[in-house]
Coordinates of N, CA and C in Angstrom, one line a residue:
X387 N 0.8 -1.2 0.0 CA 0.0 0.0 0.0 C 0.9 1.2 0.0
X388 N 0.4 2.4 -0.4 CA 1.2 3.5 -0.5 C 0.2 4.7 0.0
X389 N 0.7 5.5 0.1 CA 0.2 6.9 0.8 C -0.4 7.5 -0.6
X390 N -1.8 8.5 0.1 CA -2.6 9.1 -1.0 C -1.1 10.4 -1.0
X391 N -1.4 11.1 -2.3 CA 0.2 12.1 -2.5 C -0.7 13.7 -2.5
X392 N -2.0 12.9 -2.3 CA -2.9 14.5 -2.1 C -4.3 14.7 -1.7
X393 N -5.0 15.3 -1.7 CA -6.1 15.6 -1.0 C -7.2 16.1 -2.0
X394 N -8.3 14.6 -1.7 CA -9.2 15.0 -2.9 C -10.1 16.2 -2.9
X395 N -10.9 16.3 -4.1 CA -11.7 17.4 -4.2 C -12.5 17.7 -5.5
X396 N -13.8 18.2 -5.0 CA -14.2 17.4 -6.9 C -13.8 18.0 -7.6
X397 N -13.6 17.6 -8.9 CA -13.1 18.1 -9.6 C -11.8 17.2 -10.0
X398 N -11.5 16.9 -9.4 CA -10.0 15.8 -9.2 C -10.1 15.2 -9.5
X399 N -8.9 14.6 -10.8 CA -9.1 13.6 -11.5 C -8.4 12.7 -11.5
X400 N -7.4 12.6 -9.9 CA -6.9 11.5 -9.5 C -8.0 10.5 -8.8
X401 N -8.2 9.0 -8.9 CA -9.1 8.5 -8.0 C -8.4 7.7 -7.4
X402 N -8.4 8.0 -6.5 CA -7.6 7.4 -4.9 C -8.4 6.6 -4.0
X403 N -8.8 5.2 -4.2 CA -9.4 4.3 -3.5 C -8.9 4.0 -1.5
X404 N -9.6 4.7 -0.8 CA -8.5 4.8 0.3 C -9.2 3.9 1.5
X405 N -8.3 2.9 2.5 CA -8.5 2.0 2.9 C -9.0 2.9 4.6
X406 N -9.8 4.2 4.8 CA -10.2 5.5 5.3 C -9.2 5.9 6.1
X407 N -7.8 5.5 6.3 CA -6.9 6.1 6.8 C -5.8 7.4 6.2
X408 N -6.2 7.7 4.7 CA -5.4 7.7 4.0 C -4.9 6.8 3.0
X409 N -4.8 5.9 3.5 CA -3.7 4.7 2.6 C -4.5 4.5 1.4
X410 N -3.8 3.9 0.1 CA -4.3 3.0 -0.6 C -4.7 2.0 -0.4
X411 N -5.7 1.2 -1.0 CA -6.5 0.1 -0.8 C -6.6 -0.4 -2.2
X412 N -5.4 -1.3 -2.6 CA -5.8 -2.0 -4.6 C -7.4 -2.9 -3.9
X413 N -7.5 -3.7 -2.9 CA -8.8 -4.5 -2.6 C -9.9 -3.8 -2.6
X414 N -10.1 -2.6 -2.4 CA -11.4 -1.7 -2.0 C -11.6 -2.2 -3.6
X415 N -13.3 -2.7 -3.9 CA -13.7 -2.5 -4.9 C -15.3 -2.3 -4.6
X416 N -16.2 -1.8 -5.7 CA -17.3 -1.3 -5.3 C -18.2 -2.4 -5.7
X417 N -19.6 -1.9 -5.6 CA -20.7 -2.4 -5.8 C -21.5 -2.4 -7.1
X418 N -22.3 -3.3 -7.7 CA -23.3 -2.2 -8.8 C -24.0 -1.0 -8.3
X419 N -23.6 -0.6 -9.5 CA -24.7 0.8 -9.1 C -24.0 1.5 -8.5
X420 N -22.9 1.6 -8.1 CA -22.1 2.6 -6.9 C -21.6 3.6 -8.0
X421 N -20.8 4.6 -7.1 CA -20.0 5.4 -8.0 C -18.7 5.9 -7.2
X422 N -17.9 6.7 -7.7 CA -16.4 6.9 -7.0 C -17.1 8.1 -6.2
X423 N -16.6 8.7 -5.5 CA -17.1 10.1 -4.6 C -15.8 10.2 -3.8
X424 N -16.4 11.7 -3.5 CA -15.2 12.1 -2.8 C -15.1 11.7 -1.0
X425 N -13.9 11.5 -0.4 CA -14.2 11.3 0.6 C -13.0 12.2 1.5
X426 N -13.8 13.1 2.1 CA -13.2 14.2 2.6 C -12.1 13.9 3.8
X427 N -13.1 12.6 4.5 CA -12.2 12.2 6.0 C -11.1 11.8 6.0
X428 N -11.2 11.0 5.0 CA -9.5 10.0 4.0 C -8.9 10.8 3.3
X429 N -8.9 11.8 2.9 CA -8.2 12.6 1.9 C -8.2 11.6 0.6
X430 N -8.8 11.2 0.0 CA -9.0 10.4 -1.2 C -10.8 9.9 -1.8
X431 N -10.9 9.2 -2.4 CA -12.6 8.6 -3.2 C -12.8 7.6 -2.2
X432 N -14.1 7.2 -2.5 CA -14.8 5.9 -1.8 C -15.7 6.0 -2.8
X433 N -16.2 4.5 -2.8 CA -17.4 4.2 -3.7 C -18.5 4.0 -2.6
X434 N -19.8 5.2 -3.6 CA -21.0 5.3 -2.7 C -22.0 5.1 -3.3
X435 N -23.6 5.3 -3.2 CA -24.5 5.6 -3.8 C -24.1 6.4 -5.3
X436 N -24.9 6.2 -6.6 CA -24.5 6.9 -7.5 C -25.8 8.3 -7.6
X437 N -25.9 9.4 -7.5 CA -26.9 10.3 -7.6 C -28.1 10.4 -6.7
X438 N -28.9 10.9 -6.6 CA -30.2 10.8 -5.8 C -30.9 9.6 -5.6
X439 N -30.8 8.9 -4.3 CA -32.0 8.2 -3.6 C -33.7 8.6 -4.3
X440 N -34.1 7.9 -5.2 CA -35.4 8.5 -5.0 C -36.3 7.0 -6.5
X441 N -37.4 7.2 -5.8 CA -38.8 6.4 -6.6 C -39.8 6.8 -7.3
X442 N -39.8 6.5 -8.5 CA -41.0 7.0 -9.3 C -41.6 6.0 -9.8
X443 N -43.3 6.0 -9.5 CA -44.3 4.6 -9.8 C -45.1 5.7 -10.5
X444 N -46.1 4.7 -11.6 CA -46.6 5.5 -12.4 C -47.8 4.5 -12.4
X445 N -49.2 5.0 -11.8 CA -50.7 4.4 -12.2 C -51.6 4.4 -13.1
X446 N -51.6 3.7 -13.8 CA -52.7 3.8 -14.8 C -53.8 2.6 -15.2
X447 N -54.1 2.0 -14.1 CA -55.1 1.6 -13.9 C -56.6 2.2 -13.0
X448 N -57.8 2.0 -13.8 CA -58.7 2.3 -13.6 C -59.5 2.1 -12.0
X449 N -60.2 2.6 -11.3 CA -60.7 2.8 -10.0 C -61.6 3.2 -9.7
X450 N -62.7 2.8 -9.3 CA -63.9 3.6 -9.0 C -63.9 3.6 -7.5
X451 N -64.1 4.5 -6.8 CA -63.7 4.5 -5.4 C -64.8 4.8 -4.4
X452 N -65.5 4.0 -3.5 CA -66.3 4.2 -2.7 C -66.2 4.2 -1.4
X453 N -64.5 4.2 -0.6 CA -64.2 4.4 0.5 C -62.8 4.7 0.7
X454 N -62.8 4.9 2.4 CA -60.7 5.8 2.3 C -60.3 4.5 1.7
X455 N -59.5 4.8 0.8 CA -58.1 3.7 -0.1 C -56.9 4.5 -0.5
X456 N -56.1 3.4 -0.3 CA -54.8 4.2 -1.4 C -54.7 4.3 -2.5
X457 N -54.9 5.5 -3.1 CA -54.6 5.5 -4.5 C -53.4 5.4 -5.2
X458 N -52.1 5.5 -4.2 CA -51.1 4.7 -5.4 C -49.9 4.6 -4.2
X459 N -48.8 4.2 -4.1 CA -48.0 3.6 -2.6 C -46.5 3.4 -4.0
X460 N -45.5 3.7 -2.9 CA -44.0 3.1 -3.7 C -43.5 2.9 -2.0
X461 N -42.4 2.3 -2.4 CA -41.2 2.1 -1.6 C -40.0 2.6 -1.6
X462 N -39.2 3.0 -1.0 CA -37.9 3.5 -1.1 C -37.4 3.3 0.3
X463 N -36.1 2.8 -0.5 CA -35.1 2.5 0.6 C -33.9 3.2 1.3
X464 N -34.4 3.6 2.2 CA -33.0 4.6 2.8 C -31.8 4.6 2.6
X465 N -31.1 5.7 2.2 CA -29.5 6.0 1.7 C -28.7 6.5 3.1
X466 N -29.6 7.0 4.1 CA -28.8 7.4 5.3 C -29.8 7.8 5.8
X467 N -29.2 7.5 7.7 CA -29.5 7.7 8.5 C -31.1 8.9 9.3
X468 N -31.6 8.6 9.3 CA -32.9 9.9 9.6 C -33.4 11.4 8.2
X469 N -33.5 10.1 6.9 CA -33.6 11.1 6.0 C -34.5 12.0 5.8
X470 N -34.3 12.8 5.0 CA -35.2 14.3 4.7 C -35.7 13.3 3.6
X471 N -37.1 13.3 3.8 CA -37.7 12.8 1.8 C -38.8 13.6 1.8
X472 N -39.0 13.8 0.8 CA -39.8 15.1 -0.4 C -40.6 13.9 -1.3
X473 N -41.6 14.1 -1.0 CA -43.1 13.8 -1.7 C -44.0 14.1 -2.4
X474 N -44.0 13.8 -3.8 CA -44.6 14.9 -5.0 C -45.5 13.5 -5.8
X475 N -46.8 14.2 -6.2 CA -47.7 13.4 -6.8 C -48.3 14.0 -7.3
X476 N -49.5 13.6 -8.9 CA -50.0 13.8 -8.9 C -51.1 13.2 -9.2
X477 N -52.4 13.5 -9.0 CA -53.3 12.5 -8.9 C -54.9 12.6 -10.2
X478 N -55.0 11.6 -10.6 CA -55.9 11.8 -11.9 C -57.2 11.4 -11.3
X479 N -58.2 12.3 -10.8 CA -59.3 12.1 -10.8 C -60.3 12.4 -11.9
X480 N -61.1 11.4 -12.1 CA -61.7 11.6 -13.1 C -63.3 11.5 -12.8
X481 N -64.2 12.4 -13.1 CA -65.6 11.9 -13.2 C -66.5 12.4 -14.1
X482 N -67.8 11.6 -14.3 CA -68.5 11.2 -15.1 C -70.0 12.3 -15.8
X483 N -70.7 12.0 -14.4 CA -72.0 12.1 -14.8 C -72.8 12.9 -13.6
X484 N -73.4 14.3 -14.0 CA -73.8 15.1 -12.8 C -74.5 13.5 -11.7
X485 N -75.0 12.6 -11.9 CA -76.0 11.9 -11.2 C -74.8 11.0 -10.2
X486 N -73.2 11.3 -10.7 CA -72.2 10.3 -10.1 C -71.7 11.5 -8.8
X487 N -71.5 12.7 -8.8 CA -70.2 13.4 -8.9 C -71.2 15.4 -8.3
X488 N -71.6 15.4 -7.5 CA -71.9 16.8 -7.5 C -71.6 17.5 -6.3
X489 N -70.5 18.4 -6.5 CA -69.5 19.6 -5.5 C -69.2 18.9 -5.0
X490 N -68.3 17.2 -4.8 CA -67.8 16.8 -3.5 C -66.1 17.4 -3.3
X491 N -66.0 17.4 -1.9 CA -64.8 17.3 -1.5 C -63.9 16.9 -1.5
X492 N -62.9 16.8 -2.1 CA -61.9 15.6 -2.5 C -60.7 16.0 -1.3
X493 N -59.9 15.0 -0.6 CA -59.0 15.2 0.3 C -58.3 14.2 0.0
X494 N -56.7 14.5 -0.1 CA -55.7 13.6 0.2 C -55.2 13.3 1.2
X495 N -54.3 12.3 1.5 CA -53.6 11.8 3.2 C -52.5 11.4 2.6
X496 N -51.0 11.7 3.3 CA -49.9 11.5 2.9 C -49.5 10.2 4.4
X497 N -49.3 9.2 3.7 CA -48.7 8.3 5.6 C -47.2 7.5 4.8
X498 N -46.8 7.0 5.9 CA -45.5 6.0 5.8 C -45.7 5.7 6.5
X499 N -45.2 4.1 6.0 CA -44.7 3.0 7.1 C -43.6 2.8 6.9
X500 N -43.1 2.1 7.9 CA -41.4 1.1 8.0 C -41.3 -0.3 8.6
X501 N -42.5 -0.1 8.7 CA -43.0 -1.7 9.1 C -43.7 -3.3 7.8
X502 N -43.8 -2.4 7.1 CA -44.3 -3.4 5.9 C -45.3 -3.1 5.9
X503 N -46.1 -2.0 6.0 CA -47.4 -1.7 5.8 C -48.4 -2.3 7.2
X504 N -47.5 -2.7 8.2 CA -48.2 -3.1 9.3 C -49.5 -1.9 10.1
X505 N -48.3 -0.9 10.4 CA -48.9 0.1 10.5 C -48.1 1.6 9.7
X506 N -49.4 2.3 9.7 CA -49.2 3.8 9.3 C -49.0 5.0 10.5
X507 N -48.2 6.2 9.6 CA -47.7 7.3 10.1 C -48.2 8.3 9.4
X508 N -48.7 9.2 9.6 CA -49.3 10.4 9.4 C -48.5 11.5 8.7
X509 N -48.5 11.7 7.4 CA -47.0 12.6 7.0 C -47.5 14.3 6.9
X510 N -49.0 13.6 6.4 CA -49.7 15.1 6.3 C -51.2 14.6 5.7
X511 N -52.0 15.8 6.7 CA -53.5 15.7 6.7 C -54.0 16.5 5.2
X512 N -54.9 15.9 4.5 CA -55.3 17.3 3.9 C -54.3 17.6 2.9
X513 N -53.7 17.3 1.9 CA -52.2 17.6 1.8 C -53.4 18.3 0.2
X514 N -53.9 18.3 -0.4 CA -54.8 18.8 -1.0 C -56.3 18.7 -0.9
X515 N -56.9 19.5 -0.5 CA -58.3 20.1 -0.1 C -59.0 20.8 -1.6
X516 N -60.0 20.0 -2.2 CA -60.5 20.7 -3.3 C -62.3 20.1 -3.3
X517 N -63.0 21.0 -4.2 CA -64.2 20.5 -4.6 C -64.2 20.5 -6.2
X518 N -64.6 19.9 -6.7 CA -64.5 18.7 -8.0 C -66.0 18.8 -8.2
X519 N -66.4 19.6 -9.7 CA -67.7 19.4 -10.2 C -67.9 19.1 -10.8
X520 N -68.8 18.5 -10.7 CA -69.0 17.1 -12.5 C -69.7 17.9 -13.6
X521 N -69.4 17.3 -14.7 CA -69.8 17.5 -16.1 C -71.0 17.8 -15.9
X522 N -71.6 19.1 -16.4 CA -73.2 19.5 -15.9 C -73.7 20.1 -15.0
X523 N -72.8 20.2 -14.4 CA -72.7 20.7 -13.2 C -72.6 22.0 -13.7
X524 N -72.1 22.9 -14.0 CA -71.9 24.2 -14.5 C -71.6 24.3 -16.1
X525 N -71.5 25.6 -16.7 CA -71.9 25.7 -18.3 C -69.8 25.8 -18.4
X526 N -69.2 25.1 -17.4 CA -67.9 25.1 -18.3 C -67.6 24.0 -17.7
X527 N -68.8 22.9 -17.8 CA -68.6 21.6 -18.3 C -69.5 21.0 -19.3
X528 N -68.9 19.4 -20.2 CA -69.7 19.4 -21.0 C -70.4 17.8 -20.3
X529 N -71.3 17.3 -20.8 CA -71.8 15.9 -20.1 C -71.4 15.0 -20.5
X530 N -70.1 15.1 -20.5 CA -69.1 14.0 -21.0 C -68.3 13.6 -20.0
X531 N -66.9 13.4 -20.1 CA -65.9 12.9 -18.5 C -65.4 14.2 -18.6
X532 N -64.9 14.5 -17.3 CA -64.4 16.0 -16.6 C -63.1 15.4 -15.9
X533 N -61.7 15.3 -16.3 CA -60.4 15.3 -16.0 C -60.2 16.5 -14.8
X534 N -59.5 15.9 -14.0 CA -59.1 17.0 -12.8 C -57.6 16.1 -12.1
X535 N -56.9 16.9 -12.8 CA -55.5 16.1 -11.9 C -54.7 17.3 -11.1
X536 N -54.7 16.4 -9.7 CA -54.7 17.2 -8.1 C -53.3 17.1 -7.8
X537 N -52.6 18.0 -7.3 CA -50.9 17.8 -7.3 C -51.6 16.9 -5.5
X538 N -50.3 16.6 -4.9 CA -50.0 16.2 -3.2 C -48.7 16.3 -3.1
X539 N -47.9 17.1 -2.3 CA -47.0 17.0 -1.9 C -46.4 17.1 -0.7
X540 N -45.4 16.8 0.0 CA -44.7 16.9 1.1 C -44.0 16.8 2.0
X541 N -42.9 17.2 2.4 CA -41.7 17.4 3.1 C -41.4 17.1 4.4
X542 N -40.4 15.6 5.1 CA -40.1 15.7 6.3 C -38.8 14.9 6.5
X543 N -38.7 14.9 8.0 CA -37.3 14.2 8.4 C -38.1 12.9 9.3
X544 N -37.5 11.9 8.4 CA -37.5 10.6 9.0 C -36.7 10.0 10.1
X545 N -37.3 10.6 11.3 CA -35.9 10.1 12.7 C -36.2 9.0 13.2
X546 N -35.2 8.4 14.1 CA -35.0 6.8 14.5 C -35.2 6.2 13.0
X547 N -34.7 6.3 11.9 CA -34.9 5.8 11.2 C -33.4 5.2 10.5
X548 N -33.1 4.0 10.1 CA -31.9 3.8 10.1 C -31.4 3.5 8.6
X549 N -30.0 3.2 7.8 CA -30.0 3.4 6.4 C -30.4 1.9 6.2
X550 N -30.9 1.9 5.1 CA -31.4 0.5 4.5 C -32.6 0.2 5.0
X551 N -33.7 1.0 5.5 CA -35.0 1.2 6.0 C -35.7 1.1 4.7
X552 N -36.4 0.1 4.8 CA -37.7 -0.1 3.5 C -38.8 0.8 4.0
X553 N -39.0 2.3 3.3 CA -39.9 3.0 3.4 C -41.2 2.8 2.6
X554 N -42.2 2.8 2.7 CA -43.5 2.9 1.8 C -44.2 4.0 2.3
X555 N -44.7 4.8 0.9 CA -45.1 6.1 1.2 C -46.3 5.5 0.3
X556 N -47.9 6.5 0.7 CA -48.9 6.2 0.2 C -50.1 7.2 -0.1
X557 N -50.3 8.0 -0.9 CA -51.1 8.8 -1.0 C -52.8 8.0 -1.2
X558 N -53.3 8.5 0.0 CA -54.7 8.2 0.6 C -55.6 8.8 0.3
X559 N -56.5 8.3 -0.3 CA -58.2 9.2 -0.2 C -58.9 9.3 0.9
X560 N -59.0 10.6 1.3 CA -60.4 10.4 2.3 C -61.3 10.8 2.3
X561 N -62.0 9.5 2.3 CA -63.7 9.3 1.9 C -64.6 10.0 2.8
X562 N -64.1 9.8 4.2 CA -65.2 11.1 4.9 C -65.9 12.3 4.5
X563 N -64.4 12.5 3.3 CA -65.2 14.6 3.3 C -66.0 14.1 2.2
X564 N -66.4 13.0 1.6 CA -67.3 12.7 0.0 C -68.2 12.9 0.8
X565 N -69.3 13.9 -0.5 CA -71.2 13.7 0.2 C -71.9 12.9 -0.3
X566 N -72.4 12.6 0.4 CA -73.9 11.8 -0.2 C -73.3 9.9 -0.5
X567 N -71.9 10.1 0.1 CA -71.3 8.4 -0.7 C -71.0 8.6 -2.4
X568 N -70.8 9.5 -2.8 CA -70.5 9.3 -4.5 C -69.4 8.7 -4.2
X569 N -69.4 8.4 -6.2 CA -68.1 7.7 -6.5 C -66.9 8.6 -7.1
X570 N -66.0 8.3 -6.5 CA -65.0 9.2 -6.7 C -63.9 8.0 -8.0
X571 N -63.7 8.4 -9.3 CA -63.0 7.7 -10.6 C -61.7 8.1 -10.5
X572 N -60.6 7.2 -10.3 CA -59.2 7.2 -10.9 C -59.3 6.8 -11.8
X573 N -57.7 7.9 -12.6 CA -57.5 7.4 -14.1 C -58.7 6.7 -15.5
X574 N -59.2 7.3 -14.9 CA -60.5 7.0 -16.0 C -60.4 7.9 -17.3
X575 N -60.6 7.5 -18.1 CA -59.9 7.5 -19.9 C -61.1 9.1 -19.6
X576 N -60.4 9.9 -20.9 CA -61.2 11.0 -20.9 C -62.0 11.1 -21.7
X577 N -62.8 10.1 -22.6 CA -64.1 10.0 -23.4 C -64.4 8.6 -22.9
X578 N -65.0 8.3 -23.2 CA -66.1 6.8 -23.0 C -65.4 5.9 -24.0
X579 N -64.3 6.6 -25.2 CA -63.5 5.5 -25.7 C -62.8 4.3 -25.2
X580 N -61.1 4.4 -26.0 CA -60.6 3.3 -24.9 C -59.5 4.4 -24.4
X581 N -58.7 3.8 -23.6 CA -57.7 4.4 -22.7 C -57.9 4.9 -21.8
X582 N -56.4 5.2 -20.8 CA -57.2 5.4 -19.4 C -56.2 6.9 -18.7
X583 N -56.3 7.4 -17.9 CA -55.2 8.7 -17.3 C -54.4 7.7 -16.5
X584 N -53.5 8.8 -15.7 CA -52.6 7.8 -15.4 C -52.0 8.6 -13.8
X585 N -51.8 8.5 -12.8 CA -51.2 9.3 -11.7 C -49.5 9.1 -11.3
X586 N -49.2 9.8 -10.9 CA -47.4 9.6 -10.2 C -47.5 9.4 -8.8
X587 N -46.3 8.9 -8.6 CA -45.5 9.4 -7.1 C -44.6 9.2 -7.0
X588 N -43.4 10.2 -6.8 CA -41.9 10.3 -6.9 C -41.4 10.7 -5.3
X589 N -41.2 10.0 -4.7 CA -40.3 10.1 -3.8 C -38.5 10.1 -3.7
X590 N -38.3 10.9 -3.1 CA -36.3 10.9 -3.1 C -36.1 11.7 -1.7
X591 N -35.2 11.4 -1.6 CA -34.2 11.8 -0.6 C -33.5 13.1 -0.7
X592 N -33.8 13.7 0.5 CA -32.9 15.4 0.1 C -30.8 14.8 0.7

């Protein structure tokens, strides 16, 4: 083994595999998916994570919804210790027919687990609050399907939480604020044709 001859920094286009004392390390070798990074402690690289921690699932199957459910859930697995993750969605509601759909309230629930979906954590109440008027309902709709896609987003620090934590995040409907019991449609195609909309959820790590 031999001594690093300098002190990394990005931009550096020596890569110095260092056994974290300093030293060289020819054994240090990485992972898939890893990448070289800088490692400030050692004065040389280490292989780490390559770019942003983060999950994107994409819905596009169809839903007619008559109670609180999840409308779409990912997983993501912790990069370090008590992370900051950032929660962005958006959500395709779709409805039909003044007789399905008139002024209800539409609410989202943001939760996580770390348990396997055992139990839930509350990330944020309400994370979009809207009322949703159906086709006929007013003269700037027509009595056809009425597309409305709802952002949810939001921001926290995951403490006692350790790296390699299997996170599941889940954007929830709740059915309480609905009146009267209507049906609330995901991803429902925007004519009576064929095809269907489609919702996100991208989770990552700050």
């Amino acid at each position: 083994k031999g001594v690093a001859d300098s002190v990394a920094s990005a931009g550096n286009n020596k890569v110095l595999v260092t056994d974290g004392s300093g030293n060289l390390s020819p054994l240090s070798i990485g992972s898939a998916g890893q990448a070289v990074k800088v490692n400030s402690g050692a004065n040389g690289y280490e292989f780490g994570s390559a770019g942003k921690n983060m999950v994107l699932k994409t819905m596009t199957t169809q839903s007619s919804l008559t109670a609180t459910t999840t409308l779409i859930d990912a997983d993501i697995v912790t990069s370090k210790a008590n992370p900051v993750i950032q929660v962005s969605s958006l959500i395709s509601l779709n409805t039909r027919a003044a007789s399905n759909l008139d002024e209800e309230n539409i609410k989202f629930d943001i939760d996580y687990s770390t348990d396997g979906g055992s139990s839930y954590t509350t990330l944020a109440n309400d994370i979009y609050k809207t009322d949703v008027f159906s086709p006929g309902y007013s003269g700037t709709h027509s009595n056809s399907y009425d597309i409305n896609v709802r952002p949810a987003s939001a921001k926290t620090t995951l403490t006692g939480i350790a790296i390699g934590t299997t996170v599941n995040v889940r954007i929830r409907l709740d059915y309480s604020a609905v009146i009267n019991s209507r049906t609330i449609f995901i991803n429902r195609s925007p004519s009576s044709g064929s095809g269907v909309g489609s919702s996100h959820l991208l989770i990552y790590e700050e």
